[in-house]
Short mmCIF file of C-alpha atoms and ligand atoms in Angstrom, two decimals:
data_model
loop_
_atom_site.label_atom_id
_atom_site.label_comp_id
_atom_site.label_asym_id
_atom_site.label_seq_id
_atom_site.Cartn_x
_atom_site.Cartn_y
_atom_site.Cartn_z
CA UNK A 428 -15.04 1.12 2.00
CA UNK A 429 -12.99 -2.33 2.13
CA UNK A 430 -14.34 -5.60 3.41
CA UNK A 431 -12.49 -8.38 2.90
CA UNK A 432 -14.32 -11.71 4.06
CA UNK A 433 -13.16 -15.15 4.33
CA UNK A 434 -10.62 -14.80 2.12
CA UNK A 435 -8.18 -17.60 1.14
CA UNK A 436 -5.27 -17.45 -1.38
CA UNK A 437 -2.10 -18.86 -2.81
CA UNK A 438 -0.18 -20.40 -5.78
CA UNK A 439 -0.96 -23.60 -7.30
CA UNK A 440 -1.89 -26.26 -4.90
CA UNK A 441 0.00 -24.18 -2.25
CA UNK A 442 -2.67 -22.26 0.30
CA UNK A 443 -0.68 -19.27 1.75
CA UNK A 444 -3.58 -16.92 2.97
CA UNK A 445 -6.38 -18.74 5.08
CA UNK A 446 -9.70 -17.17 5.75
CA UNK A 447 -8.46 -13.77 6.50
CA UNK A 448 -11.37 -11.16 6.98
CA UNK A 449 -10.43 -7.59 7.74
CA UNK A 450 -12.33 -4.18 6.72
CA UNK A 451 -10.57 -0.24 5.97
CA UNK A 452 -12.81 2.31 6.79
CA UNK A 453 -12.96 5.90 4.89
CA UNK A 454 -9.88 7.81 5.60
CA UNK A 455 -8.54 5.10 7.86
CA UNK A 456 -4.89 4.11 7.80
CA UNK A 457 -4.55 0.83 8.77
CA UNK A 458 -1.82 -1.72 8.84
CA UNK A 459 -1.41 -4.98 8.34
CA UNK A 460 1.80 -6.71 10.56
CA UNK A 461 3.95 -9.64 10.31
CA UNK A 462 7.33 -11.05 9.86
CA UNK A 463 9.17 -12.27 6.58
CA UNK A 464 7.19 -14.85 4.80
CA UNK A 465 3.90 -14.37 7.21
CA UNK A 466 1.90 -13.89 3.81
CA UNK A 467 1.80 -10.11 4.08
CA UNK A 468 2.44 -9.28 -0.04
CA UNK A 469 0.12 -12.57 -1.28
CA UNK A 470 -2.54 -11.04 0.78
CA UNK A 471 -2.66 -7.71 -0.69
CA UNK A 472 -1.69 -9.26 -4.24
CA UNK A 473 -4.85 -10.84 -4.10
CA UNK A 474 -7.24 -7.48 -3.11
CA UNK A 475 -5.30 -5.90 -6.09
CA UNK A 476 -6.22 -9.01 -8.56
CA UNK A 477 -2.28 -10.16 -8.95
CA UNK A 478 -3.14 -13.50 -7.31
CA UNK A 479 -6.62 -15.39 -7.80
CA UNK A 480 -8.53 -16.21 -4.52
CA UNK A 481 -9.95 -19.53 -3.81
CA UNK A 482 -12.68 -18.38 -1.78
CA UNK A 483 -14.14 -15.78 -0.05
CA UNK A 484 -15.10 -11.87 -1.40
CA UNK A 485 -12.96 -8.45 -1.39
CA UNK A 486 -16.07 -5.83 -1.36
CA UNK A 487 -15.06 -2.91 -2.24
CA UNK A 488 -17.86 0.44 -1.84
CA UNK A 489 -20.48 -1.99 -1.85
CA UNK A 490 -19.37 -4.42 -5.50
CA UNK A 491 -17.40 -7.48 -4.89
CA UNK A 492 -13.99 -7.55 -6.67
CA UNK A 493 -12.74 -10.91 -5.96
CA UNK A 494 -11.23 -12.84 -8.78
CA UNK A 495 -11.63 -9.72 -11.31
CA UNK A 496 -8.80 -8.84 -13.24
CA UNK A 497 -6.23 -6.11 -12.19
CA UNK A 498 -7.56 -3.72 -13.96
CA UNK A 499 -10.61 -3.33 -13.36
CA UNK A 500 -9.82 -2.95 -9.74
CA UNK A 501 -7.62 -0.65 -10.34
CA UNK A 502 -10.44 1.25 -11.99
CA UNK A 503 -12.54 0.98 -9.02
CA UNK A 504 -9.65 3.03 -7.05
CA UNK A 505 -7.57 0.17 -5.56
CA UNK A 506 -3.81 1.61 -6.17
CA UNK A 507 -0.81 -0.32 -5.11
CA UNK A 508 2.59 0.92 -4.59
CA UNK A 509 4.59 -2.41 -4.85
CA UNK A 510 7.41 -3.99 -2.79
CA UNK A 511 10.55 -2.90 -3.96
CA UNK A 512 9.20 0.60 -6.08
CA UNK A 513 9.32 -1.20 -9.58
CA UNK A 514 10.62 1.78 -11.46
CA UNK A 515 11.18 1.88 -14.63
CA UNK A 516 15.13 2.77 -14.10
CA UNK A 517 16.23 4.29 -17.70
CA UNK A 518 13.06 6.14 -17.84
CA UNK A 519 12.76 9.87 -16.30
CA UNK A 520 11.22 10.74 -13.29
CA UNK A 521 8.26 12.46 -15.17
CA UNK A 522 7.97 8.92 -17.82
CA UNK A 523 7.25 7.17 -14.99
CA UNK A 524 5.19 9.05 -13.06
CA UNK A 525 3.03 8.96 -16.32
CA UNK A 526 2.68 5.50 -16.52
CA UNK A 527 0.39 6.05 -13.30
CA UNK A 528 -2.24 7.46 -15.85
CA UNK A 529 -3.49 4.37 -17.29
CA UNK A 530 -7.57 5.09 -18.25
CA UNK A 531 -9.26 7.63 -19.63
CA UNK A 532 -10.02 9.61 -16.77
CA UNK A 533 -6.71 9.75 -15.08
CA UNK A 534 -4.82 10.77 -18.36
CA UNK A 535 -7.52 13.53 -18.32
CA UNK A 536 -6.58 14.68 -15.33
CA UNK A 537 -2.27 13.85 -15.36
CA UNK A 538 -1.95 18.26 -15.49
CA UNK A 539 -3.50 18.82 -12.22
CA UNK A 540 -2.68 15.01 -10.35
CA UNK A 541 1.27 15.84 -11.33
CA UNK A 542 0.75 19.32 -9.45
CA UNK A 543 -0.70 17.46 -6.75
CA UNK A 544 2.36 15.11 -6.68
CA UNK A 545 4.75 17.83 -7.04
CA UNK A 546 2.97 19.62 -3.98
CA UNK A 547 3.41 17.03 -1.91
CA UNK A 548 7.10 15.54 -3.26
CA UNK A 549 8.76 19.23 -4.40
CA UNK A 550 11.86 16.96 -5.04
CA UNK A 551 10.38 15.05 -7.88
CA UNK A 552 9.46 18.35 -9.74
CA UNK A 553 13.14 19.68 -9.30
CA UNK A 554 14.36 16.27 -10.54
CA UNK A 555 11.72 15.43 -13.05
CA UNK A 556 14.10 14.69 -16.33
CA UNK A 557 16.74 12.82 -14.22
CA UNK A 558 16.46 9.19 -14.60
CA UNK A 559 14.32 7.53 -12.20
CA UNK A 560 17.36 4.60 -11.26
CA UNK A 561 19.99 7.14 -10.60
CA UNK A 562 17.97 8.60 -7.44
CA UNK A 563 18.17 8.02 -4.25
CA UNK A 564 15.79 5.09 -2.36
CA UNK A 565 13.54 7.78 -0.66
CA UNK A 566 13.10 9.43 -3.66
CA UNK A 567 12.80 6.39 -5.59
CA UNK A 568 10.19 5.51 -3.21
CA UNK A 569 8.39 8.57 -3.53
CA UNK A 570 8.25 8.13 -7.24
CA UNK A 571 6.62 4.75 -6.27
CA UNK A 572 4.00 6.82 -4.40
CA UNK A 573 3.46 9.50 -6.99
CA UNK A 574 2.64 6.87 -9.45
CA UNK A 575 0.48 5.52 -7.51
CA UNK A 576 -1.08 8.86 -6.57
CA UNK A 577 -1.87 9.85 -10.79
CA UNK A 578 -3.73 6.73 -10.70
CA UNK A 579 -6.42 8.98 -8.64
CA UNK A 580 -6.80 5.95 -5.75
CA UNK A 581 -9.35 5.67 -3.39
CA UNK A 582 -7.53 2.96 -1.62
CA UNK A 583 -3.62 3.44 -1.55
CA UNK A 584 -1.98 0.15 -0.47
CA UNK A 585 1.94 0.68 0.46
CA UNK A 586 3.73 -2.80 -0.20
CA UNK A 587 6.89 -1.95 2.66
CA UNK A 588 8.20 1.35 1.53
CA UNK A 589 10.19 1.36 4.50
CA UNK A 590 12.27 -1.67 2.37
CA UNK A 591 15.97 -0.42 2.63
CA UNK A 592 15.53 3.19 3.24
CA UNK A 593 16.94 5.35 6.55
CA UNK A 594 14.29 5.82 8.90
CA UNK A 595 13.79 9.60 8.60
CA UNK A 596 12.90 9.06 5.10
CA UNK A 597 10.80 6.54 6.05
CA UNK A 598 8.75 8.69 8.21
CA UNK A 599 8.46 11.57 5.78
CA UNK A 600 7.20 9.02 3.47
CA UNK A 601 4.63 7.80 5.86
CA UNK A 602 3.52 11.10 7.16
CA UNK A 603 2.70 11.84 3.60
CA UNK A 604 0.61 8.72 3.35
CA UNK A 605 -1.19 9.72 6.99
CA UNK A 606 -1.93 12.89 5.37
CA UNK A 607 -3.27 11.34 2.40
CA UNK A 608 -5.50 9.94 4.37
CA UNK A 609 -6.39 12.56 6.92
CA UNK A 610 -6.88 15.67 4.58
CA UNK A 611 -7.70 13.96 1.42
CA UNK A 612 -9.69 10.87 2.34
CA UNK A 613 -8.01 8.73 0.54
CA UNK A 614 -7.70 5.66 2.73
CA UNK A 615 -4.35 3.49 3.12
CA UNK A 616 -3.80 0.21 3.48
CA UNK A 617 -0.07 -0.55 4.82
CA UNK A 618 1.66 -3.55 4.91
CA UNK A 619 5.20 -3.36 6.78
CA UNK A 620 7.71 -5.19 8.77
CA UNK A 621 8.82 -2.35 10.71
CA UNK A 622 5.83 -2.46 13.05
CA UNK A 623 6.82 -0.05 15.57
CA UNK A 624 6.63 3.11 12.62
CA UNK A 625 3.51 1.37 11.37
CA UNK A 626 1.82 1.34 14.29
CA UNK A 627 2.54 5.16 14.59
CA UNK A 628 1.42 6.40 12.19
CA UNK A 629 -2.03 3.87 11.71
CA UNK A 630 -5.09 4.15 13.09
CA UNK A 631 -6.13 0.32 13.32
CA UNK A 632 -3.93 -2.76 12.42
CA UNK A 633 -4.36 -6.28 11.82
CA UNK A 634 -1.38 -9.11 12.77
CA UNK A 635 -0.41 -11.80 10.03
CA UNK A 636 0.86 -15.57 11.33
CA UNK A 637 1.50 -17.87 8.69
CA UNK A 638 -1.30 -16.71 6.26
CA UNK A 639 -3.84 -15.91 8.94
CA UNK A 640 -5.04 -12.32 10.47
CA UNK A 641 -4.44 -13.55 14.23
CA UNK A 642 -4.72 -10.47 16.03
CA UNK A 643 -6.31 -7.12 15.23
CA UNK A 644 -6.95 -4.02 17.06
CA UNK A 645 -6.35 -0.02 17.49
CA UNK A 646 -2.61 1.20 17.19
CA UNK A 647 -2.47 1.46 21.20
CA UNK A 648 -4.41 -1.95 21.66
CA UNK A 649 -1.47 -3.44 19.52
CA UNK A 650 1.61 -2.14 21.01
CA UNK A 651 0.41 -2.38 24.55
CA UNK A 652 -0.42 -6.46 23.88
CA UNK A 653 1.86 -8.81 25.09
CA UNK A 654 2.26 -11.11 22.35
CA UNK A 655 3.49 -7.86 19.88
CA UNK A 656 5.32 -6.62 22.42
CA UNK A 657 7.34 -9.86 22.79
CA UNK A 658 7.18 -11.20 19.24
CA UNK A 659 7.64 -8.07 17.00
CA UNK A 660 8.82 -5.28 19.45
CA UNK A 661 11.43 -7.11 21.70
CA UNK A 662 10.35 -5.57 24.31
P1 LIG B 875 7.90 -10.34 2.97
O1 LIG B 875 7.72 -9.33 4.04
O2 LIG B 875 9.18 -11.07 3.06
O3 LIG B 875 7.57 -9.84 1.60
P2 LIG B 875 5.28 -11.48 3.18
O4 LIG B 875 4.63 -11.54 4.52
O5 LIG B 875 4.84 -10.40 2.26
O6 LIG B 875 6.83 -11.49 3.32
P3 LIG B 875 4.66 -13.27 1.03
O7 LIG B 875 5.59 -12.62 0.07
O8 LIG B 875 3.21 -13.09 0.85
O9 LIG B 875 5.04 -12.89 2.52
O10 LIG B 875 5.00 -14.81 1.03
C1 LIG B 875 4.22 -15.77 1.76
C2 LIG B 875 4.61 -17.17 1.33
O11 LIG B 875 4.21 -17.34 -0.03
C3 LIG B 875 6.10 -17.44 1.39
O12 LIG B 875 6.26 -18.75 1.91
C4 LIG B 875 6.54 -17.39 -0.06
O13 LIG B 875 7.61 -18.27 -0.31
C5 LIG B 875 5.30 -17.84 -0.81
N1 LIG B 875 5.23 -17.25 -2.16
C6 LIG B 875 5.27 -15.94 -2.44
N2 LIG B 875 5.18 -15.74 -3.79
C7 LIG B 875 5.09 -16.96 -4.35
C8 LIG B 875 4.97 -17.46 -5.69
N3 LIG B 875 4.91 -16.62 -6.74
N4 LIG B 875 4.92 -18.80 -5.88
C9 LIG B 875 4.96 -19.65 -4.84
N5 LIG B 875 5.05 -19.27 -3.54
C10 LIG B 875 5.13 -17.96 -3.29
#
């Protein structure tokens, strides 16, 4: 569904991503790794058309959507939750899980995506007129998600939504994403810090060094090798 080739990135003169290539299958949860600063966000900024790429080609279902604009790739299906939720805070619950609908067909269909939201997150339904800044992180988070979700993705891409929040909320949060992906075929594309959850609950991931993928593998190939282990696991 996603094949990213050769692609290279950054701001200005400054080259942050370098020749990464990585592909997402069709219902696959994978994961991409690395520490603070490794180049995780810019890499995913630039699949989602926030940053330009230099070179190289982000094919997505067979079309090549490097260097279009946002929104057109966001038309094709390519949904990301950002880093740090972006809520609008004064706004309700239900505002801004509205602003998700952004085209034609997904304002169509904001009746029956919201019931699918509310299935899934039964707390935003019982708290849809409260404003979105006075709830909690996990359920700030999940109105991140359900956002994301009413913009009917085909590719959800989770920018750390473990960022700040208590680790049981964290894995409900994720387990809803691995179900996403295992009964709805929507595939996920995660990016996190904490790679010991990610690596959980992914099927494949790929390890980020200073702007370049320099490790990949299944979940298990990952956290049995020695350089994850010692770098990113302490163990
Ligand atoms: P984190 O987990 O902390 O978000 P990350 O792996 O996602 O880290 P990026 O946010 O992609 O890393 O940052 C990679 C590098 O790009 C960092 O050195 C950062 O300072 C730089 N960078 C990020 N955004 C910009 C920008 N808008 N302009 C210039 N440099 C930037």
């Amino acid at each position: 569904m996603l094949k990213v080739e050769n692609l290279s990135s950054g701001y200005g003169n400054l080259e942050i991503i370098w020749n990464a290539s990585f592909h997402v299958d069709d219902g696959e949860v994978v994961a991409i790794l690395g520490s603070n600063g490794a180049g995780k966000t810019t890499l995913v900024r630039t699949i989602t058309g926030m940053v330009r790429p230099k070179s190289g080609s982000v094919i997505f279902n067979g079309e090549d959507l490097a260097g279009k604009s946002s929104r057109t790739i966001l038309d094709h299906g390519i949904v990301q939750v950002p880093e740090g939720r972006q809520l609008f805070t004064e706004m309700s619950v239900y505002e801004n899980l509205e602003m998700g609908a952004y085209n034609k067909e997904t304002k169509a269909r904001l009746g029956e995506s919201l019931e699918f939201v509310y299935r899934w997150f039964p707390k935003l339904k019982e708290r849809k007129n409260q404003a979105a800044g006075t709830l909690s992180g996990g359920e700030q988070q999940m109105v991140a998600v359900g956002r994301a979700l009413i913009g009917l993705p085909k590719l959800l891409i989770l920018d750390e939504p473990s960022l700040g929040l208590a680790p049981n909320i964290v894995d409900d949060i994720l387990s809803v994403a691995h179900s996403m992906a295992k009964e709805q075929g929507i595939s996920v594309l995660l990016v996190e810090q904490d790679i010991t959850k990610a690596l959980r609950m992914a099927d494949r991931g790929y390890v980020v060094e200073n702007g370049k993928i320099t490790l990949s593998g299944t979940s298990r190939e990952l956290e049995e090798n020695e350089h994850v282990k010692k770098a990113y696991l302490g163990i």
